XYZ file of C-alpha atoms in Angstrom:
761
model
C -31.245 -135.469 -111.815
C -31.568 -131.916 -112.317
C -33.598 -129.604 -110.111
C -36.001 -126.754 -109.645
C -35.926 -125.179 -113.059
C -32.976 -127.130 -114.599
C -34.891 -129.099 -117.570
C -34.475 -132.627 -117.792
C -33.390 -133.415 -121.504
C -35.324 -136.588 -121.558
C -38.512 -134.327 -121.148
C -39.768 -132.474 -124.309
C -40.655 -129.002 -123.878
C -43.867 -127.815 -124.623
C -44.280 -125.990 -127.809
C -44.415 -122.498 -126.203
C -42.084 -119.562 -126.908
C -40.769 -118.083 -123.659
C -41.129 -114.440 -123.121
C -39.490 -112.275 -120.018
C -42.041 -111.770 -117.230
C -42.456 -107.975 -117.383
C -46.132 -106.284 -118.522
C -47.073 -107.713 -121.762
C -50.227 -106.362 -122.609
C -50.786 -108.729 -125.698
C -51.294 -111.413 -122.993
C -52.648 -109.505 -120.276
C -49.820 -110.349 -117.976
C -49.076 -108.288 -114.916
C -47.030 -108.826 -111.653
C -46.246 -107.034 -108.282
C -42.677 -108.457 -109.125
C -40.476 -106.011 -110.659
C -38.358 -106.909 -113.440
C -35.119 -106.008 -111.084
C -36.211 -108.309 -108.607
C -36.658 -111.115 -111.115
C -33.139 -110.378 -112.136
C -32.082 -110.460 -108.655
C -33.727 -113.950 -108.385
C -32.010 -115.189 -111.350
C -28.395 -113.761 -110.201
C -28.447 -115.149 -106.659
C -29.666 -118.672 -107.828
C -29.551 -118.974 -111.268
C -30.485 -122.913 -111.167
C -32.798 -123.409 -107.844
C -36.073 -122.483 -108.542
C -35.055 -119.569 -110.758
C -37.988 -119.155 -113.400
C -39.889 -116.101 -112.830
C -41.117 -115.955 -116.544
C -44.645 -116.459 -118.035
C -45.040 -117.874 -121.447
C -47.086 -117.325 -124.652
C -50.205 -119.441 -124.311
C -49.941 -122.972 -125.890
C -51.136 -122.858 -129.500
C -52.836 -126.217 -128.549
C -54.822 -124.715 -125.906
C -57.776 -122.678 -125.796
C -59.727 -122.660 -129.059
C -57.031 -125.199 -130.517
C -57.871 -129.056 -131.120
C -61.620 -129.981 -131.492
C -64.207 -128.004 -129.838
C -67.959 -127.446 -130.199
C -70.452 -124.775 -128.728
C -69.781 -121.555 -127.108
C -66.194 -119.920 -127.261
C -64.052 -118.904 -124.285
C -65.079 -115.413 -124.693
C -68.779 -116.224 -124.783
C -68.600 -118.025 -121.444
C -69.479 -115.747 -118.367
C -66.440 -115.397 -116.162
C -65.437 -113.310 -113.317
C -63.806 -110.109 -113.635
C -64.485 -110.219 -117.576
C -68.136 -110.475 -118.146
C -69.326 -110.918 -114.494
C -68.560 -109.422 -111.308
C -67.073 -111.302 -108.109
C -69.035 -114.162 -107.100
C -67.984 -115.198 -103.494
C -69.859 -113.675 -100.637
C -67.960 -110.859 -99.215
C -66.435 -110.768 -95.571
C -68.018 -108.750 -92.917
C -65.994 -105.591 -91.920
C -68.499 -104.157 -89.736
C -71.374 -105.079 -87.546
C -73.407 -104.211 -90.628
C -73.788 -106.536 -94.042
C -71.884 -105.394 -96.909
C -73.477 -104.535 -99.972
C -72.924 -106.728 -102.872
C -71.092 -104.900 -105.830
C -72.800 -106.740 -108.276
C -76.700 -105.353 -107.857
C -76.152 -103.322 -104.528
C -78.595 -105.800 -102.754
C -77.518 -107.068 -99.131
C -75.309 -109.912 -99.660
C -75.666 -113.056 -97.410
C -72.401 -113.867 -95.429
C -70.962 -117.200 -95.235
C -72.386 -119.255 -92.405
C -70.143 -119.970 -89.226
C -67.430 -117.983 -90.627
C -64.274 -117.781 -88.602
C -61.804 -115.010 -90.097
C -58.373 -115.250 -88.361
C -57.084 -111.856 -89.918
C -57.613 -108.392 -88.877
C -59.724 -107.241 -92.011
C -58.936 -103.488 -91.010
C -55.310 -104.366 -91.830
C -55.445 -105.352 -95.267
C -53.318 -103.408 -97.442
C -51.556 -103.576 -101.067
C -48.436 -105.332 -100.727
C -48.479 -105.635 -96.710
C -48.823 -108.911 -94.814
C -52.069 -108.433 -92.967
C -52.371 -108.913 -89.117
C -53.643 -111.925 -87.445
C -56.800 -111.906 -85.486
C -57.547 -111.575 -82.708
C -54.545 -109.548 -81.138
C -54.264 -111.927 -78.017
C -53.608 -115.585 -78.699
C -56.712 -117.699 -78.033
C -55.706 -121.376 -77.108
C -58.044 -123.958 -77.441
C -57.364 -127.694 -76.989
C -60.568 -130.027 -77.999
C -62.146 -131.923 -80.515
C -63.861 -129.040 -82.339
C -60.596 -127.354 -83.017
C -57.276 -127.972 -84.925
C -54.877 -129.179 -82.133
C -51.731 -126.574 -82.876
C -48.487 -127.655 -82.007
C -47.669 -124.387 -79.916
C -50.638 -124.921 -77.670
C -49.785 -125.033 -74.072
C -51.731 -128.319 -73.555
C -49.508 -129.844 -76.195
C -46.966 -131.903 -74.432
C -44.089 -134.116 -75.632
C -42.087 -136.755 -73.389
C -38.147 -136.007 -73.475
C -35.852 -138.476 -71.626
C -33.606 -136.829 -69.233
C -31.034 -139.234 -67.878
C -33.144 -142.207 -67.028
C -36.312 -140.281 -66.414
C -38.955 -139.426 -69.062
C -40.564 -135.953 -68.566
C -43.205 -134.068 -70.112
C -42.050 -130.663 -71.920
C -43.905 -128.297 -73.966
C -44.360 -129.680 -77.461
C -43.429 -126.334 -78.957
C -40.143 -125.871 -76.913
C -38.800 -129.273 -78.111
C -39.762 -128.373 -81.942
C -37.877 -124.757 -81.444
C -34.816 -126.589 -80.122
C -34.939 -129.122 -82.791
C -35.383 -126.839 -85.655
C -33.311 -123.825 -84.594
C -29.940 -125.554 -85.534
C -31.046 -126.082 -89.337
C -31.010 -121.885 -89.918
C -27.195 -122.070 -89.726
C -26.007 -125.155 -91.251
C -22.531 -125.560 -92.938
C -23.568 -125.886 -96.534
C -20.191 -126.869 -97.816
C -20.830 -130.352 -95.647
C -21.412 -133.719 -97.508
C -25.045 -133.495 -98.943
C -25.990 -136.582 -97.247
C -24.871 -135.550 -93.929
C -26.669 -132.185 -94.012
C -29.939 -134.245 -95.552
C -29.725 -136.587 -92.411
C -29.492 -133.589 -90.233
C -32.861 -132.194 -91.434
C -34.394 -135.854 -90.882
C -32.871 -136.242 -87.595
C -34.089 -132.841 -86.120
C -37.977 -133.776 -87.339
C -37.607 -137.031 -85.621
C -36.688 -135.507 -82.296
C -40.199 -134.812 -81.697
C -41.610 -137.823 -83.546
C -39.568 -140.618 -81.922
C -42.355 -143.087 -81.986
C -42.315 -143.346 -85.570
C -38.326 -143.951 -85.954
C -38.780 -147.589 -87.520
C -41.703 -146.753 -89.510
C -41.416 -147.016 -93.533
C -43.113 -143.672 -94.263
C -40.653 -141.703 -91.648
C -37.558 -142.646 -93.459
C -37.522 -139.595 -95.554
C -35.459 -141.387 -98.160
C -37.058 -139.021 -100.893
C -35.814 -135.636 -99.095
C -32.569 -137.425 -98.620
C -32.363 -138.250 -102.418
C -33.385 -134.591 -103.549
C -30.901 -133.126 -101.620
C -27.960 -135.251 -102.379
C -28.665 -134.197 -105.982
C -28.044 -130.708 -105.200
C -24.550 -131.048 -107.258
C -24.326 -127.553 -108.118
C -22.709 -125.362 -105.498
C -24.833 -122.638 -106.311
C -28.377 -123.853 -105.871
C -26.816 -125.946 -102.859
C -25.881 -122.892 -101.254
C -29.052 -121.161 -101.970
C -31.061 -123.780 -100.242
C -29.143 -124.223 -96.853
C -28.323 -120.699 -96.678
C -31.972 -118.881 -97.779
C -34.449 -121.356 -98.524
C -34.241 -124.034 -95.478
C -33.661 -121.238 -92.910
C -36.538 -119.309 -94.331
C -38.752 -122.505 -94.048
C -37.609 -122.898 -90.328
C -38.463 -119.134 -89.691
C -42.023 -119.513 -91.257
C -42.537 -122.662 -89.305
C -41.498 -121.193 -85.763
C -43.636 -118.059 -86.339
C -46.674 -120.033 -85.662
C -47.733 -118.755 -82.306
C -47.230 -115.282 -83.680
C -49.105 -115.541 -87.128
C -52.123 -117.542 -85.974
C -53.461 -116.219 -82.742
C -57.071 -117.484 -83.051
C -58.434 -120.806 -82.248
C -58.598 -122.783 -85.768
C -61.908 -124.603 -85.901
C -62.422 -128.076 -87.591
C -64.757 -127.967 -91.084
C -66.749 -130.992 -89.663
C -69.196 -133.311 -91.744
C -72.804 -132.037 -91.839
C -72.346 -128.611 -90.841
C -71.655 -125.436 -93.522
C -68.945 -123.250 -92.422
C -66.109 -121.186 -93.555
C -62.584 -120.306 -92.610
C -60.761 -117.438 -94.021
C -56.822 -117.031 -93.235
C -53.868 -114.894 -95.207
C -51.787 -116.292 -97.311
C -49.071 -115.722 -94.865
C -50.847 -117.601 -92.194
C -51.127 -120.640 -94.385
C -47.394 -120.611 -95.289
C -46.787 -120.801 -91.693
C -48.779 -123.915 -91.436
C -47.490 -125.343 -94.492
C -43.965 -125.023 -93.260
C -45.072 -126.775 -89.786
C -46.646 -129.585 -92.066
C -43.273 -129.894 -93.835
C -41.460 -130.302 -90.721
C -44.365 -132.638 -89.373
C -44.977 -130.658 -86.174
C -48.627 -131.447 -85.929
C -49.566 -133.529 -83.038
C -52.283 -136.292 -83.224
C -52.152 -136.584 -87.132
C -49.913 -139.459 -87.385
C -51.535 -142.759 -86.362
C -53.876 -143.111 -89.274
C -54.190 -147.196 -88.960
C -55.467 -147.014 -85.415
C -59.237 -147.820 -85.020
C -59.639 -145.305 -82.088
C -57.553 -142.663 -83.992
C -58.985 -139.267 -83.015
C -58.542 -138.024 -86.801
C -59.525 -141.145 -88.753
C -62.127 -139.038 -90.798
C -59.295 -136.258 -91.736
C -56.564 -136.518 -94.532
C -53.118 -136.413 -93.108
C -51.291 -133.320 -93.210
C -47.458 -133.952 -92.073
C -45.401 -134.169 -95.111
C -43.586 -137.372 -94.072
C -45.089 -139.790 -96.438
C -44.464 -137.440 -99.623
C -40.792 -137.132 -98.526
C -40.346 -140.830 -97.696
C -42.064 -143.186 -100.288
C -40.124 -144.013 -103.420
C -42.146 -147.063 -104.220
C -43.301 -146.003 -107.498
C -42.882 -142.879 -109.739
C -39.669 -141.776 -107.933
C -38.665 -139.226 -110.495
C -42.077 -137.959 -110.625
C -42.151 -137.951 -106.813
C -38.705 -135.546 -106.740
C -40.576 -133.235 -109.071
C -43.356 -132.882 -106.951
C -41.010 -131.994 -103.854
C -39.105 -129.605 -106.193
C -42.538 -127.987 -106.932
C -43.395 -127.490 -103.149
C -39.870 -125.995 -102.586
C -40.310 -123.657 -105.284
C -43.612 -122.264 -103.375
C -41.623 -121.880 -100.154
C -38.957 -120.144 -101.788
C -41.092 -117.550 -103.452
C -43.083 -116.898 -100.289
C -40.065 -116.440 -98.372
C -38.604 -113.876 -100.748
C -41.754 -112.338 -101.592
C -44.283 -112.918 -98.676
C -47.856 -112.991 -100.277
C -50.222 -110.549 -98.908
C -53.767 -111.779 -99.945
C -56.535 -113.820 -98.179
C -57.897 -117.245 -98.869
C -61.494 -118.472 -97.784
C -62.402 -122.324 -97.325
C -65.958 -123.070 -97.333
C -67.593 -126.300 -96.552
C -71.248 -126.278 -98.270
C -73.686 -128.864 -96.802
C -77.311 -129.162 -98.469
C -79.913 -131.150 -96.811
C -81.878 -133.795 -98.809
C -84.954 -131.792 -98.594
C -83.266 -129.044 -101.154
C -82.341 -131.656 -103.686
C -83.909 -131.686 -107.310
C -86.520 -134.140 -107.991
C -84.599 -135.165 -111.502
C -87.395 -137.600 -112.649
C -90.014 -134.322 -112.515
C -87.828 -131.619 -113.328
C -89.056 -129.681 -116.333
C -86.253 -126.912 -116.899
C -85.841 -127.120 -120.890
C -82.478 -128.162 -122.085
C -81.223 -124.496 -123.563
C -79.439 -123.602 -126.268
C -75.919 -121.905 -126.288
C -74.977 -123.302 -123.004
C -72.143 -125.501 -123.108
C -68.619 -125.611 -124.599
C -66.852 -129.071 -125.349
C -63.157 -128.695 -125.923
C -60.250 -131.449 -126.162
C -57.558 -128.948 -125.620
C -56.784 -126.852 -122.685
C -57.038 -127.278 -119.023
C -59.251 -126.019 -116.203
C -56.717 -123.743 -114.630
C -55.796 -121.714 -117.361
C -58.350 -121.917 -119.936
C -61.083 -122.050 -117.185
C -59.813 -118.785 -115.829
C -62.616 -116.572 -114.170
C -65.044 -119.879 -114.031
C -65.833 -121.943 -111.209
C -62.947 -124.657 -111.480
C -63.756 -128.192 -110.470
C -61.366 -130.220 -108.541
C -61.953 -133.941 -109.102
C -61.569 -134.616 -105.292
C -61.371 -137.446 -103.132
C -63.626 -137.643 -100.292
C -60.525 -136.637 -97.837
C -59.831 -133.683 -99.866
C -56.311 -133.510 -101.315
C -56.299 -137.110 -102.093
C -52.929 -138.468 -102.558
C -51.213 -135.236 -102.807
C -48.806 -135.941 -99.689
C -48.465 -139.588 -100.891
C -47.649 -141.019 -104.356
C -50.729 -139.323 -106.158
C -50.269 -137.088 -109.108
C -53.654 -136.878 -111.104
C -55.830 -134.030 -111.452
C -56.458 -133.192 -107.828
C -52.937 -133.654 -106.681
C -51.594 -131.846 -109.467
C -53.588 -128.688 -108.594
C -52.954 -129.028 -104.919
C -49.160 -129.157 -105.838
C -48.857 -126.041 -108.299
C -51.352 -124.232 -105.673
C -49.873 -125.450 -102.316
C -52.259 -123.068 -100.408
C -55.125 -125.647 -101.141
C -53.012 -128.394 -99.097
C -53.738 -126.639 -95.807
C -57.447 -127.520 -96.223
C -56.421 -131.034 -95.141
C -55.571 -129.830 -91.753
C -58.985 -128.766 -90.968
C -61.483 -130.437 -93.509
C -63.101 -133.904 -92.506
C -64.061 -136.327 -95.168
C -66.819 -135.359 -97.562
C -70.350 -136.817 -97.085
C -72.477 -137.410 -100.395
C -74.340 -133.948 -99.749
C -71.275 -131.798 -99.328
C -68.754 -130.071 -101.157
C -65.640 -127.611 -100.355
C -64.910 -124.174 -102.087
C -61.586 -122.489 -101.998
C -61.523 -119.035 -103.092
C -58.280 -116.913 -103.427
C -55.718 -119.614 -103.798
C -52.580 -118.575 -105.836
C -50.788 -120.522 -108.385
C -47.301 -120.693 -107.720
C -45.833 -123.192 -110.428
C -46.353 -124.516 -113.981
C -46.201 -128.360 -114.989
C -46.113 -130.490 -117.861
C -47.153 -134.357 -117.606
C -49.461 -136.381 -115.665
C -48.741 -139.184 -113.213
C -45.458 -140.752 -114.001
C -44.630 -138.072 -116.406
C -45.048 -135.132 -114.115
C -42.643 -132.567 -114.102
C -42.024 -128.874 -112.557
C -41.806 -126.439 -115.415
C -40.774 -123.441 -113.449
C -42.238 -120.625 -111.766
C -45.786 -119.228 -112.603
C -46.802 -115.621 -111.599
C -50.331 -115.378 -111.103
C -52.209 -112.372 -112.449
C -55.798 -113.179 -111.300
C -57.099 -109.941 -110.141
C -58.256 -109.824 -106.500
C -61.749 -109.129 -105.026
C -62.429 -106.690 -102.322
C -60.624 -108.409 -99.559
C -57.687 -109.312 -101.215
C -58.492 -112.813 -102.391
C -57.639 -113.971 -105.864
C -60.874 -114.280 -107.967
C -60.127 -118.138 -108.466
C -62.552 -120.240 -106.750
C -62.092 -124.150 -106.876
C -64.807 -126.436 -106.141
C -63.879 -129.781 -104.457
C -66.435 -132.381 -105.181
C -65.745 -136.093 -104.749
C -67.116 -138.733 -107.091
C -68.094 -142.414 -106.514
C -65.397 -144.950 -107.272
C -67.000 -147.391 -109.730
C -63.361 -149.305 -110.323
C -64.521 -152.622 -108.972
C -67.834 -152.367 -110.976
C -68.230 -150.119 -113.720
C -71.802 -150.965 -114.597
C -73.379 -149.971 -111.352
C -72.768 -146.654 -112.156
C -75.951 -146.390 -114.429
C -78.248 -147.223 -111.570
C -80.540 -144.863 -110.588
C -79.377 -144.144 -106.957
C -75.858 -143.574 -108.036
C -76.830 -141.100 -111.177
C -78.984 -139.244 -108.547
C -75.903 -139.432 -106.183
C -73.722 -137.738 -108.785
C -76.292 -135.157 -109.746
C -76.863 -134.393 -106.325
C -73.111 -133.598 -105.755
C -72.693 -131.605 -108.926
C -75.911 -129.782 -107.984
C -74.775 -128.787 -104.546
C -71.322 -127.742 -105.993
C -72.766 -125.586 -108.921
C -75.173 -123.717 -106.794
C -73.948 -120.252 -106.189
C -72.697 -119.586 -102.832
C -74.226 -115.941 -103.173
C -78.099 -116.219 -104.231
C -78.472 -112.432 -105.028
C -76.305 -112.772 -107.988
C -78.012 -111.873 -111.274
C -75.283 -113.454 -113.562
C -73.012 -116.431 -112.389
C -69.895 -117.580 -113.950
C -69.548 -120.792 -115.782
C -68.051 -123.774 -114.395
C -65.147 -125.131 -115.708
C -64.952 -129.250 -115.389
C -64.003 -132.384 -117.340
C -64.064 -136.247 -116.897
C -64.950 -135.896 -113.304
C -64.632 -139.307 -111.516
C -63.388 -141.111 -114.658
C -59.952 -142.832 -114.750
C -58.902 -144.952 -111.816
C -62.503 -144.224 -110.432
C -63.893 -146.086 -113.600
C -66.588 -143.536 -114.216
C -67.973 -143.180 -117.840
C -67.176 -139.805 -119.268
C -70.385 -139.744 -121.392
C -72.375 -140.206 -118.060
C -70.284 -137.484 -116.452
C -70.812 -135.087 -119.186
C -74.496 -135.329 -119.213
C -74.736 -135.497 -115.261
C -72.576 -132.246 -115.217
C -74.627 -130.730 -118.054
C -78.073 -131.268 -116.293
C -76.628 -129.844 -112.835
C -75.585 -126.910 -114.845
C -79.037 -126.412 -116.517
C -80.826 -126.620 -113.283
C -78.346 -124.313 -111.538
C -78.127 -121.698 -114.521
C -74.422 -122.131 -114.464
C -73.120 -122.636 -118.109
C -70.374 -125.502 -118.690
C -67.160 -125.306 -120.137
C -66.166 -129.204 -120.455
C -62.556 -130.135 -121.112
C -62.216 -133.632 -122.475
C -58.304 -133.852 -121.871
C -57.716 -134.812 -125.454
C -60.811 -136.974 -126.155
C -61.924 -135.521 -129.402
C -64.524 -138.274 -129.683
C -66.202 -137.268 -126.537
C -66.235 -133.576 -127.974
C -67.984 -134.821 -131.162
C -70.523 -137.371 -129.661
C -71.262 -135.357 -126.478
C -72.129 -132.382 -128.756
C -74.163 -134.338 -131.196
C -76.245 -135.602 -127.958
C -76.719 -132.116 -126.643
C -77.861 -130.783 -129.954
C -80.444 -133.880 -130.275
C -81.884 -132.660 -126.776
C -82.520 -129.094 -128.179
C -83.954 -130.296 -131.176
C -86.309 -132.699 -129.714
C -87.142 -130.136 -126.906
C -86.378 -132.274 -124.249
C -86.132 -131.011 -120.571
C -84.132 -132.173 -117.684
C -86.644 -135.005 -116.581
C -86.644 -136.499 -120.087
C -82.947 -136.715 -120.359
C -82.639 -138.206 -116.797
C -85.336 -140.623 -117.479
C -83.797 -141.937 -120.742
C -80.348 -142.411 -118.774
C -81.738 -144.496 -115.881
C -82.652 -146.983 -118.550
C -79.264 -147.349 -119.873
C -78.902 -149.797 -117.427
C -81.213 -152.397 -119.211
C -79.939 -151.877 -122.488
C -79.846 -155.118 -124.438
C -76.650 -154.794 -126.140
C -73.758 -154.452 -123.449
C -71.343 -153.002 -125.964
C -73.813 -150.203 -126.512
C -72.521 -146.619 -125.446
C -74.737 -144.298 -123.479
C -74.768 -141.892 -126.726
C -75.821 -144.370 -128.858
C -78.482 -145.819 -126.648
C -79.650 -142.208 -126.166
C -79.833 -141.473 -130.245
C -81.389 -145.108 -130.616
C -84.372 -143.862 -128.199
C -84.742 -140.325 -129.351
C -84.725 -141.355 -132.884
C -87.071 -144.220 -132.228
C -89.582 -142.040 -130.556
C -89.671 -139.876 -133.650
C -90.520 -142.358 -136.072
C -92.980 -143.483 -133.880
C -94.596 -140.603 -132.748
C -93.908 -138.301 -135.771
C -91.301 -136.412 -134.028
C -93.290 -135.818 -130.935
C -90.782 -136.387 -128.259
C -93.039 -135.478 -125.428
C -94.099 -139.088 -125.030
C -92.052 -142.094 -125.273
C -92.466 -146.053 -125.089
C -90.655 -146.685 -121.889
C -90.492 -150.368 -122.116
C -89.004 -150.907 -125.832
C -85.721 -151.534 -124.271
C -86.575 -153.978 -121.454
C -85.393 -157.663 -121.072
C -88.196 -159.674 -122.145
C -88.575 -161.690 -118.908
C -87.678 -161.148 -115.346
C -86.773 -163.877 -112.934
C -89.778 -165.089 -110.548
C -87.634 -163.641 -107.585
C -87.120 -160.424 -109.027
C -90.922 -160.340 -110.139
C -92.126 -160.911 -106.575
C -89.849 -158.533 -105.241
C -91.017 -155.987 -107.711
C -94.482 -156.768 -106.815
C -94.116 -156.271 -103.323
C -92.574 -152.784 -103.338
C -94.515 -150.090 -102.762
C -94.603 -148.494 -105.951
C -97.113 -145.146 -105.203
C -95.627 -141.553 -105.142
C -92.039 -140.663 -105.926
C -90.838 -144.293 -106.478
C -93.565 -144.806 -109.049
C -92.576 -141.767 -111.111
C -89.207 -142.779 -111.165
C -89.713 -146.214 -112.989
C -92.594 -145.213 -115.323
C -92.366 -143.083 -118.517
C -89.263 -140.905 -118.980
C -91.461 -138.059 -119.857
C -93.318 -136.573 -116.480
C -96.260 -135.610 -118.969
C -96.458 -139.021 -120.426
C -99.793 -140.115 -118.467
C -101.097 -136.560 -117.125
C -104.627 -137.973 -116.468
C -103.589 -140.818 -114.211
C -103.912 -140.251 -110.595
C -101.177 -143.054 -109.993
C -98.314 -143.653 -112.511
C -99.399 -146.835 -114.332
C -98.474 -148.512 -117.538
C -99.113 -151.288 -119.726
C -96.212 -153.585 -121.063
C -95.790 -156.054 -123.966
C -93.296 -157.268 -126.146
C -93.255 -155.394 -129.228
C -95.089 -152.246 -130.018
C -95.128 -152.622 -133.622
C -97.065 -155.937 -133.222
C -99.466 -154.184 -131.173
C -100.280 -151.538 -133.816
C -100.752 -154.171 -136.499
C -103.136 -156.346 -134.790
C -104.904 -153.566 -133.218
C -104.898 -155.445 -129.838
C -103.767 -154.096 -126.365
C -101.139 -156.245 -124.908
C -101.164 -156.429 -120.989
C -98.547 -158.434 -119.418
C -99.961 -159.047 -115.777
C -97.505 -160.855 -113.316
C -98.820 -164.053 -111.804
C -98.795 -162.281 -108.332
C -102.208 -162.250 -106.578
C -100.721 -159.448 -104.258
C -99.627 -157.363 -107.052
C -102.803 -157.374 -108.556
C -104.930 -156.746 -105.443
C -103.488 -153.305 -105.321
C -106.269 -152.483 -107.864
C -108.681 -152.601 -104.901
C -106.778 -149.510 -103.640
C -106.530 -147.708 -107.067
C -102.729 -148.550 -107.505
C -102.527 -151.216 -110.235
C -99.004 -151.742 -111.237
C -99.391 -152.837 -114.836
C -96.558 -152.237 -117.265
C -97.379 -150.626 -120.765
C -95.601 -150.584 -124.160
C -98.030 -148.832 -126.310
C -97.424 -145.230 -125.972
C -100.932 -143.867 -126.892
C -102.588 -146.473 -124.336
C -103.433 -144.527 -121.305
C -105.182 -146.074 -117.869
C -107.190 -143.697 -115.967
C -108.618 -144.781 -112.494
C -111.601 -142.850 -111.181
C -113.703 -144.290 -108.002
C -112.631 -147.774 -109.128
C -113.316 -147.354 -112.731
C -110.538 -147.755 -115.047
C -111.032 -146.347 -118.458
C -108.251 -147.621 -121.158
C -107.675 -145.574 -124.075
C -106.235 -147.008 -127.297
C -106.060 -145.936 -130.923
C -108.115 -149.056 -132.004
C -111.741 -148.302 -131.396
C -112.734 -151.856 -131.752
C -110.951 -153.246 -128.926
C -113.119 -154.538 -126.036
C -112.263 -155.814 -122.864
C -115.220 -157.638 -120.793
C -115.346 -158.179 -117.336
C -117.624 -160.661 -115.660
C -118.647 -161.379 -111.736
C -115.105 -160.307 -110.615
C -113.159 -162.073 -113.147
C -110.941 -159.840 -115.727
C -110.212 -161.388 -118.917
C -107.281 -159.762 -121.072
C -106.781 -161.084 -124.434
C -103.317 -161.087 -125.466
C -101.811 -162.517 -129.166
C -99.488 -164.905 -127.117
C -100.722 -165.282 -123.875
C -104.049 -165.413 -122.197
C -104.176 -164.262 -118.208
C -107.189 -164.301 -115.947
C -107.066 -162.267 -113.177
C -109.313 -162.587 -110.229
C -110.041 -160.154 -107.544
C -112.483 -160.247 -104.515
C -115.087 -157.552 -103.229
C -114.573 -155.273 -106.199
C -116.751 -154.426 -109.173
C -115.283 -153.017 -112.119
C -116.735 -151.445 -114.979
C -114.159 -151.165 -117.984
C -115.174 -148.970 -120.791
C -113.630 -148.458 -124.024
C -112.871 -144.963 -125.624
C -111.739 -144.061 -129.052
C -108.599 -142.234 -128.815
C -107.871 -142.035 -132.570
């Protein structure tokens, strides 16, 4: 096995032409790393993490492949066509002005900044804040290993004594800075493992603490040059970073807990220190994940032991992941980063959610791009970039995971530190990560993942030295056990609300917001339907006025079909509620093999044929099953169908029956037969309790004929139909409704009704 930037001959190289990383104006390449520095890196270690070149864009990315809609250039992008999007940090007691429009810009809520902002300088590591160390050891803050309250038992003779954990860690790791690299590779690897286990003794027999992947990786350092580079520069540098903890992070690091909006800003250097501690597994109380009373059971793990131990599957890809992580450490050791990164947990109360069944925002033209080629982190440069997140952020990045989220965290390791302080996400929450840098390139996905060399991030920085890259972590519901339930209204609304929360701008004062770069969110292992997820994210983008750049990751059919559906919405002048109310009916389709796009096409085109192209009204029940079971009928009749619940279950257009004081409807079997016979067919369920709701003006009658309206005023029911010859007579509390196939008599008590017929032709 080769390492770092050595290329595995079995892995096909991407179809790109390599160029030396200098200042290439054609591709906008720029770097603070000089050419002489890069040559020095290559001379000192030609094989170990040596590629500091960039490359010509892949001809199969960007505008190649199948694409529809806006071009990349037409989409709003930070630093290209719109200004910085993230709220600024507070330098003084006064709120800063927004560079976009000069208005007062809102500050992030509950923002902890552990950096002295006055020390920000180009090419200089900023100073920590505060100057004097603050030590907090409680349930609201990260329990840091250098806290004076963190103790570790050490056996001396026959007695066990408690020592400062940090003293034990320092004593265990310090010898790793001066290992003799000429020793046997396996011997050296075991020395690293033994050092880590000195302050993790309780896990010595556990599978996830064997470090077999780390040992295998280091044993394969057969080339003396790369072996020497690792043991004389990279490993000592990692130990030094780790032991800088008490000096680099002087403030108390809060937890981003559930149901609370809050932010944390760290310097890139501070993150590298914390990640070095994670690599050497120093964080206390973060390992016993299988215990019920585990303090951090709602947090992801942070120590690297699982990644360095587990080889149960995709062993080769796992070694490539370790290689990528070590490439990051080499970069930050030899060229310490000087910027900042902000992590924001955004919680939105349900009172601020959209009523999707009533939202009348029209489907706009020139709003979306669909492309089968390209990736979020490259072609989505300058856009809000979606991380298809696990509810425990980072997913399996420190385990065996190597799909979209895990790969992004691997090539941008600064994101991993969010696992240290972010509690699992609730349904009304997302996480934004602003300023993280990309350090590596990769090829493949899952089992085929391969490290593809170092990457020099050229994204400009904002006024506070943060890369203008914002990553949105939003988690989807897993439908892997039952894919059909994703079409239920409650799950569709859950995903719509999650996307809405994520797409809402953090800075509401912005005049223009950048587009969102996304794709098949929650599909793959989670079993989501890509067609549904495209529509969900499209609607969320529309209500937040954020244009959508949707990457289908090679699915050309999704591009063409998704574009066709989008165009049909525009041609038929649909709005958000129209599309939503159509989507929630998909679960009742008669053909289980019918796709969502096919269903929508059928319903929209069917509506046009019945109404002469007028899509403002639609027959809501043409796709219903002919009969419901008795239990389901009774359950439905007993539900309170008034208010919001009624509007969700009635006509798909919010304007379908504007005269009705309560949403009501008539149901039948075939609308064509209704028109032919000139008869109103009303199906009344055999449930006295349901019918008696007429006394309170809440008659729940399903309708089929679109042109029939029921209006109740002062217990008078007016039925409008197209046929002027239809008469419905009422006598002495008995209502007789004639139907072609079924005569139903409805009896009520203590109520007098006058039923009038009006000609609606």
